[in-house]
mmCIF file of C-alpha atoms and ligand atoms in Angstrom:
data_model
loop_
_atom_site.group_PDB
_atom_site.id
_atom_site.type_symbol
_atom_site.label_atom_id
_atom_site.label_comp_id
_atom_site.label_asym_id
_atom_site.label_seq_id
_atom_site.Cartn_x
_atom_site.Cartn_y
_atom_site.Cartn_z
ATOM 1 C CA MET A 1 -3.857 0.634 51.474
ATOM 2 C CA SER A 2 -1.166 -1.565 53.024
ATOM 3 C CA ASN A 3 1.345 -3.029 50.570
ATOM 4 C CA SER A 4 0.569 -6.563 51.663
ATOM 5 C CA ALA A 5 -2.637 -8.600 51.703
ATOM 6 C CA HIS A 6 -4.754 -9.267 54.772
ATOM 7 C CA ILE A 7 -7.127 -12.054 53.755
ATOM 8 C CA ILE A 8 -10.328 -13.113 55.455
ATOM 9 C CA LEU A 9 -12.281 -16.088 54.146
ATOM 10 C CA LYS A 10 -15.650 -16.326 55.874
ATOM 11 C CA ASN A 11 -17.500 -19.572 55.651
ATOM 12 C CA ILE A 12 -16.759 -20.221 51.990
ATOM 13 C CA SER A 13 -18.063 -23.281 50.203
ATOM 14 C CA LYS A 14 -17.589 -24.340 46.618
ATOM 15 C CA TYR A 15 -19.817 -26.648 44.606
ATOM 16 C CA TYR A 16 -19.705 -27.441 40.918
ATOM 17 C CA THR A 17 -22.904 -28.297 39.130
ATOM 18 C CA GLU A 18 -22.661 -31.035 36.530
ATOM 19 C CA GLY A 19 -25.965 -31.856 34.874
ATOM 20 C CA ASP A 20 -28.377 -32.102 37.791
ATOM 21 C CA GLN A 21 -25.637 -33.198 40.195
ATOM 22 C CA GLN A 22 -23.931 -30.866 42.636
ATOM 23 C CA ARG A 23 -20.383 -31.810 43.523
ATOM 24 C CA LEU A 24 -18.832 -30.403 46.668
ATOM 25 C CA VAL A 25 -15.197 -29.283 46.501
ATOM 26 C CA PHE A 26 -14.979 -27.764 49.992
ATOM 27 C CA LYS A 27 -17.383 -26.593 52.646
ATOM 28 C CA ASP A 28 -17.422 -23.875 55.337
ATOM 29 C CA VAL A 29 -13.807 -22.823 55.039
ATOM 30 C CA ASP A 30 -12.802 -20.105 57.496
ATOM 31 C CA LEU A 31 -9.319 -18.691 57.235
ATOM 32 C CA GLU A 32 -7.522 -15.475 58.104
ATOM 33 C CA ILE A 33 -4.080 -14.750 56.663
ATOM 34 C CA GLN A 34 -2.078 -11.820 58.035
ATOM 35 C CA PRO A 35 -0.129 -9.348 55.875
ATOM 36 C CA GLY A 36 3.319 -10.758 55.083
ATOM 37 C CA GLU A 37 2.403 -14.319 56.033
ATOM 38 C CA PHE A 38 3.621 -17.272 53.971
ATOM 39 C CA VAL A 39 0.982 -19.990 53.934
ATOM 40 C CA VAL A 40 1.217 -23.379 52.239
ATOM 41 C CA LEU A 41 -1.772 -25.406 51.009
ATOM 42 C CA LEU A 42 -1.389 -29.175 50.792
ATOM 43 C CA GLY A 43 -3.865 -31.822 49.699
ATOM 44 C CA ARG A 44 -4.440 -34.609 47.235
ATOM 45 C CA SER A 45 -4.968 -33.939 43.570
ATOM 46 C CA GLY A 46 -8.557 -32.742 43.103
ATOM 47 C CA SER A 47 -8.934 -31.585 46.723
ATOM 48 C CA GLY A 48 -9.587 -27.942 45.813
ATOM 49 C CA LYS A 49 -6.198 -26.226 46.099
ATOM 50 C CA SER A 50 -6.280 -24.529 42.690
ATOM 51 C CA THR A 51 -9.947 -23.678 43.176
ATOM 52 C CA LEU A 52 -9.099 -21.822 46.388
ATOM 53 C CA LEU A 53 -6.254 -19.890 44.716
ATOM 54 C CA ASN A 54 -8.600 -18.954 41.882
ATOM 55 C CA ILE A 55 -11.142 -17.696 44.407
ATOM 56 C CA LEU A 56 -8.450 -15.658 46.204
ATOM 57 C CA SER A 57 -7.440 -14.043 42.920
ATOM 58 C CA GLY A 58 -10.994 -13.324 41.800
ATOM 59 C CA ILE A 59 -10.780 -15.644 38.776
ATOM 60 C CA ASP A 60 -13.449 -17.840 40.354
ATOM 61 C CA GLU A 61 -16.229 -17.213 42.888
ATOM 62 C CA PRO A 62 -17.251 -19.252 45.918
ATOM 63 C CA SER A 63 -20.752 -20.757 45.881
ATOM 64 C CA SER A 64 -21.330 -19.088 49.249
ATOM 65 C CA GLY A 65 -19.391 -17.120 51.833
ATOM 66 C CA GLN A 66 -17.212 -14.027 51.691
ATOM 67 C CA VAL A 67 -13.687 -13.328 50.476
ATOM 68 C CA ILE A 68 -12.224 -10.123 51.870
ATOM 69 C CA VAL A 69 -8.807 -8.813 50.876
ATOM 70 C CA ASN A 70 -7.733 -5.581 52.622
ATOM 71 C CA ASP A 71 -11.350 -4.564 53.194
ATOM 72 C CA ILE A 72 -12.339 -5.280 49.591
ATOM 73 C CA ASP A 73 -15.133 -7.855 49.550
ATOM 74 C CA LEU A 74 -14.461 -9.741 46.314
ATOM 75 C CA THR A 75 -17.869 -11.361 46.482
ATOM 76 C CA ASN A 76 -19.454 -7.913 45.996
ATOM 77 C CA LEU A 77 -17.452 -7.064 42.878
ATOM 78 C CA SER A 78 -18.575 -7.526 39.287
ATOM 79 C CA GLU A 79 -16.493 -9.853 37.125
ATOM 80 C CA GLN A 80 -14.936 -6.823 35.437
ATOM 81 C CA ASP A 81 -13.978 -5.275 38.774
ATOM 82 C CA ARG A 82 -12.511 -8.582 39.895
ATOM 83 C CA THR A 83 -10.336 -8.556 36.750
ATOM 84 C CA LEU A 84 -9.124 -5.052 37.631
ATOM 85 C CA PHE A 85 -8.526 -6.170 41.226
ATOM 86 C CA ARG A 86 -6.487 -9.136 39.992
ATOM 87 C CA ARG A 87 -4.361 -7.080 37.595
ATOM 88 C CA GLN A 88 -3.538 -4.518 40.227
ATOM 89 C CA TYR A 89 -3.151 -6.517 43.410
ATOM 90 C CA ILE A 90 -2.309 -10.138 42.556
ATOM 91 C CA GLY A 91 0.806 -11.875 41.234
ATOM 92 C CA PHE A 92 0.310 -15.452 40.022
ATOM 93 C CA ILE A 93 2.961 -18.131 39.438
ATOM 94 C CA PHE A 94 1.905 -21.359 37.700
ATOM 95 C CA GLN A 95 3.322 -24.851 37.415
ATOM 96 C CA LEU A 96 3.724 -24.515 33.637
ATOM 97 C CA PHE A 97 5.119 -20.957 33.844
ATOM 98 C CA ASN A 98 2.412 -19.572 31.486
ATOM 99 C CA LEU A 99 4.670 -17.039 29.816
ATOM 100 C CA ILE A 100 3.277 -15.476 26.643
ATOM 101 C CA PRO A 101 5.124 -17.293 23.830
ATOM 102 C CA THR A 102 4.992 -14.385 21.378
ATOM 103 C CA LEU A 103 6.530 -11.923 23.835
ATOM 104 C CA THR A 104 10.215 -11.691 24.763
ATOM 105 C CA VAL A 105 11.487 -12.139 28.323
ATOM 106 C CA LEU A 106 11.508 -8.373 28.841
ATOM 107 C CA GLU A 107 8.006 -7.952 27.378
ATOM 108 C CA ASN A 108 6.660 -10.761 29.561
ATOM 109 C CA VAL A 109 8.083 -9.153 32.699
ATOM 110 C CA LEU A 110 6.693 -5.723 31.786
ATOM 111 C CA LEU A 111 3.230 -7.012 30.873
ATOM 112 C CA PRO A 112 1.542 -6.432 34.278
ATOM 113 C CA LEU A 113 2.706 -2.794 34.205
ATOM 114 C CA GLU A 114 1.376 -2.401 30.694
ATOM 115 C CA LEU A 115 -1.991 -3.930 31.624
ATOM 116 C CA THR A 116 -2.396 -1.516 34.539
ATOM 117 C CA GLY A 117 -1.227 1.494 32.507
ATOM 118 C CA LYS A 118 1.791 1.977 34.774
ATOM 119 C CA LEU A 119 4.583 1.354 32.312
ATOM 120 C CA LYS A 120 7.098 4.176 32.347
ATOM 121 C CA LYS A 121 10.571 4.533 30.895
ATOM 122 C CA ALA A 122 12.017 4.553 34.418
ATOM 123 C CA HIS A 123 10.818 1.024 34.914
ATOM 124 C CA HIS A 124 13.208 -0.284 32.304
ATOM 125 C CA GLU A 125 16.181 0.365 34.580
ATOM 126 C CA HIS A 126 14.433 -1.269 37.523
ATOM 127 C CA VAL A 127 13.621 -4.296 35.375
ATOM 128 C CA ALA A 128 17.192 -4.469 34.092
ATOM 129 C CA ARG A 129 18.407 -4.656 37.706
ATOM 130 C CA LEU A 130 15.903 -7.372 38.544
ATOM 131 C CA LEU A 131 16.832 -9.409 35.479
ATOM 132 C CA SER A 132 20.475 -9.093 36.398
ATOM 133 C CA ALA A 133 19.728 -10.260 39.956
ATOM 134 C CA VAL A 134 18.180 -13.462 38.582
ATOM 135 C CA ARG A 135 20.961 -13.936 36.000
ATOM 136 C CA LEU A 136 18.793 -13.361 32.949
ATOM 137 C CA THR A 137 20.382 -10.227 31.539
ATOM 138 C CA ASP A 138 21.615 -11.958 28.409
ATOM 139 C CA ARG A 139 18.159 -13.430 27.762
ATOM 140 C CA VAL A 140 16.044 -10.240 27.767
ATOM 141 C CA ASN A 141 15.304 -10.480 24.060
ATOM 142 C CA SER A 142 14.815 -14.254 23.978
ATOM 143 C CA PHE A 143 11.427 -15.895 23.569
ATOM 144 C CA PRO A 144 10.236 -18.255 26.320
ATOM 145 C CA ASP A 145 10.620 -21.446 24.245
ATOM 146 C CA LYS A 146 14.374 -20.822 24.090
ATOM 147 C CA LEU A 147 14.683 -20.902 27.908
ATOM 148 C CA SER A 148 15.038 -23.801 30.328
ATOM 149 C CA GLY A 149 12.225 -24.502 32.808
ATOM 150 C CA GLY A 150 14.133 -22.852 35.649
ATOM 151 C CA GLU A 151 14.820 -19.754 33.545
ATOM 152 C CA GLN A 152 11.158 -19.532 32.506
ATOM 153 C CA GLN A 153 10.059 -19.755 36.128
ATOM 154 C CA ARG A 154 12.531 -16.988 37.114
ATOM 155 C CA VAL A 155 10.946 -14.792 34.437
ATOM 156 C CA ALA A 156 7.491 -15.722 35.746
ATOM 157 C CA ILE A 157 8.513 -14.762 39.306
ATOM 158 C CA LEU A 158 9.671 -11.331 38.159
ATOM 159 C CA ARG A 159 6.458 -10.907 36.179
ATOM 160 C CA ALA A 160 4.419 -11.828 39.251
ATOM 161 C CA LEU A 161 6.166 -9.199 41.398
ATOM 162 C CA ILE A 162 6.863 -6.340 38.963
ATOM 163 C CA HIS A 163 3.634 -4.416 39.656
ATOM 164 C CA LYS A 164 4.126 -4.733 43.440
ATOM 165 C CA PRO A 165 1.044 -6.832 44.130
ATOM 166 C CA LEU A 166 -0.421 -7.228 47.624
ATOM 167 C CA LEU A 167 -0.602 -10.965 47.296
ATOM 168 C CA LEU A 168 1.434 -13.607 45.534
ATOM 169 C CA LEU A 169 -0.290 -16.879 44.638
ATOM 170 C CA ALA A 170 1.805 -19.824 43.477
ATOM 171 C CA ASP A 171 0.206 -23.041 42.199
ATOM 172 C CA GLU A 172 2.756 -25.889 42.376
ATOM 173 C CA PRO A 173 5.461 -23.523 41.082
ATOM 174 C CA THR A 174 8.188 -26.172 41.237
ATOM 175 C CA GLY A 175 6.063 -29.111 40.065
ATOM 176 C CA ASN A 176 7.752 -29.123 36.680
ATOM 177 C CA LEU A 177 11.355 -28.564 37.742
ATOM 178 C CA ASP A 178 14.146 -30.891 38.867
ATOM 179 C CA SER A 179 15.041 -30.769 42.545
ATOM 180 C CA ASP A 180 18.097 -28.478 42.258
ATOM 181 C CA THR A 181 16.236 -26.010 40.077
ATOM 182 C CA SER A 182 13.215 -26.216 42.390
ATOM 183 C CA ARG A 183 15.373 -25.233 45.318
ATOM 184 C CA GLN A 184 16.818 -22.236 43.446
ATOM 185 C CA VAL A 185 13.401 -21.071 42.266
ATOM 186 C CA LEU A 186 11.907 -21.411 45.751
ATOM 187 C CA ASN A 187 14.816 -19.552 47.297
ATOM 188 C CA LEU A 188 14.386 -16.737 44.838
ATOM 189 C CA MET A 189 10.635 -16.552 45.339
ATOM 190 C CA THR A 190 10.669 -16.677 49.134
ATOM 191 C CA THR A 191 13.588 -14.236 49.386
ATOM 192 C CA LEU A 192 11.865 -11.669 47.174
ATOM 193 C CA VAL A 193 8.520 -12.153 48.902
ATOM 194 C CA ARG A 194 9.996 -11.872 52.408
ATOM 195 C CA LYS A 195 12.086 -8.853 51.430
ATOM 196 C CA GLU A 196 9.042 -7.002 50.151
ATOM 197 C CA GLY A 197 6.829 -8.254 53.002
ATOM 198 C CA LYS A 198 4.230 -9.680 50.608
ATOM 199 C CA THR A 199 1.654 -12.247 51.576
ATOM 200 C CA LEU A 200 2.310 -15.577 49.834
ATOM 201 C CA VAL A 201 -0.083 -18.494 49.406
ATOM 202 C CA LEU A 202 1.662 -21.463 47.831
ATOM 203 C CA VAL A 203 0.250 -24.825 46.749
ATOM 204 C CA THR A 204 2.647 -27.748 46.783
ATOM 205 C CA HIS A 205 2.836 -31.525 47.079
ATOM 206 C CA SER A 206 6.168 -31.319 48.819
ATOM 207 C CA GLN A 207 6.460 -31.536 52.611
ATOM 208 C CA GLU A 208 9.985 -30.159 52.224
ATOM 209 C CA VAL A 209 8.652 -27.013 50.545
ATOM 210 C CA ALA A 210 5.864 -26.804 53.115
ATOM 211 C CA GLN A 211 8.405 -26.594 55.945
ATOM 212 C CA LEU A 212 9.451 -23.145 54.662
ATOM 213 C CA ALA A 213 6.022 -21.678 55.430
ATOM 214 C CA ASP A 214 4.729 -19.852 58.503
ATOM 215 C CA ARG A 215 1.601 -22.033 58.532
ATOM 216 C CA ILE A 216 0.513 -25.162 56.680
ATOM 217 C CA PHE A 217 -3.091 -26.050 55.773
ATOM 218 C CA VAL A 218 -4.337 -29.335 54.353
ATOM 219 C CA PHE A 219 -7.502 -29.995 52.345
ATOM 220 C CA ARG A 220 -9.003 -33.222 53.575
ATOM 221 C CA LYS A 221 -12.516 -34.426 52.732
ATOM 222 C CA GLY A 222 -13.706 -30.953 51.827
ATOM 223 C CA GLN A 223 -12.374 -29.364 55.017
ATOM 224 C CA LEU A 224 -9.368 -27.096 55.392
ATOM 225 C CA ILE A 225 -7.349 -28.188 58.401
ATOM 226 C CA GLU A 226 -4.325 -26.496 59.909
ATOM 227 C CA GLN A 227 -1.382 -28.856 60.236
ATOM 228 C CA HIS A 228 0.112 -28.165 63.654
ATOM 229 C CA SER A 229 2.985 -30.577 63.981
ATOM 230 C CA LYS A 230 5.274 -30.014 61.037
ATOM 231 C CA GLY A 231 5.916 -33.145 59.020
ATOM 232 C CA GLU A 232 2.608 -34.793 59.947
ATOM 233 C CA SER A 233 1.573 -36.954 56.995
ATOM 234 C CA VAL A 234 -1.135 -35.708 54.630
HETATM 235 P P1 LIG W 301 -6.399 -29.452 43.061
HETATM 236 O O1 LIG W 301 -5.813 -28.169 42.588
HETATM 237 O O2 LIG W 301 -6.337 -29.635 44.546
HETATM 238 O O3 LIG W 301 -5.828 -30.634 42.352
HETATM 239 P P2 LIG W 301 -8.828 -28.389 41.872
HETATM 240 O O4 LIG W 301 -9.095 -27.198 42.701
HETATM 241 O O5 LIG W 301 -8.254 -28.188 40.524
HETATM 242 O O6 LIG W 301 -7.956 -29.444 42.714
HETATM 243 O O7 LIG W 301 -10.193 -29.185 41.683
HETATM 244 C C1 LIG W 301 -11.035 -29.532 42.763
HETATM 245 C C2 LIG W 301 -12.213 -30.321 42.259
HETATM 246 O O8 LIG W 301 -13.074 -29.467 41.518
HETATM 247 C C3 LIG W 301 -11.834 -31.471 41.347
HETATM 248 O O9 LIG W 301 -12.683 -32.542 41.626
HETATM 249 C C4 LIG W 301 -12.104 -30.919 39.973
HETATM 250 O O10 LIG W 301 -12.448 -31.944 39.077
HETATM 251 C C5 LIG W 301 -13.277 -29.999 40.223
HETATM 252 N N1 LIG W 301 -13.324 -28.872 39.271
HETATM 253 C C6 LIG W 301 -12.386 -27.919 39.104
HETATM 254 N N2 LIG W 301 -12.761 -27.013 38.167
HETATM 255 C C7 LIG W 301 -13.986 -27.425 37.735
HETATM 256 C C8 LIG W 301 -14.939 -26.915 36.782
HETATM 257 N N3 LIG W 301 -14.703 -25.792 36.090
HETATM 258 N N4 LIG W 301 -16.092 -27.606 36.608
HETATM 259 C C9 LIG W 301 -16.356 -28.724 37.316
HETATM 260 N N5 LIG W 301 -15.521 -29.250 38.232
HETATM 261 C C10 LIG W 301 -14.357 -28.617 38.441
HETATM 262 MG MG1 LIG W 302 -4.325 -27.821 41.205
#
């Protein structure tokens, strides 16, 4: 298997059922993302951005349509197999960092290797180098609540990449950081992702962040529309 995700979304729609009402989130989305591409998703709050990321990672399922990642049709997998798929092939970065509060920085970073049974002694050196590269060496034994937001997000980025996923998904990763820290975190994330040739799908509200991407898509009225002229208003 390639080390980067090739994604095909075929005609996916998502509805939520509430009582006897069906509420449409999005309808008939078709999208192909090439290995190594960096794609940004824009759209108002509630437009379906997080729902789409959750579908790409196998946390959630579309109501109809197919989701194919490197020839694996996620819509044919059981929930348990989707969990295994996610652990092995996906790295996720969240707005609120989502580090495990009872684990140290080092333990948080190593967690994806532990969950996939791939943790070896040799990894400790690799992790030490990574932590040094993001200036966190002196925080390896700290707990997340002792770190600043920017430091927590640097830990989360390492955690998302440590198991060499095919696909990195980032849901408003700088939404909780000041603008200087946002810039640093984005630089780090895009540099690492580009260096390793990983596919990146990033949700943001920021047109400035969006300009870093290869392609920009906007959710509007339940449709996913490619934004051709950069800077066009949402
Ligand atoms: P965004 O990330 O773009 O802000 P979301 O993908 O979180 O939007 O949500 C899209 C829509 O789906 C919203 O209207 C939200 O209320 C609805 N939604 C999300 N999750 C659920 C759920 N588990 N049950 C019912 N409705 C949901
Ligand atoms: Mg969201």
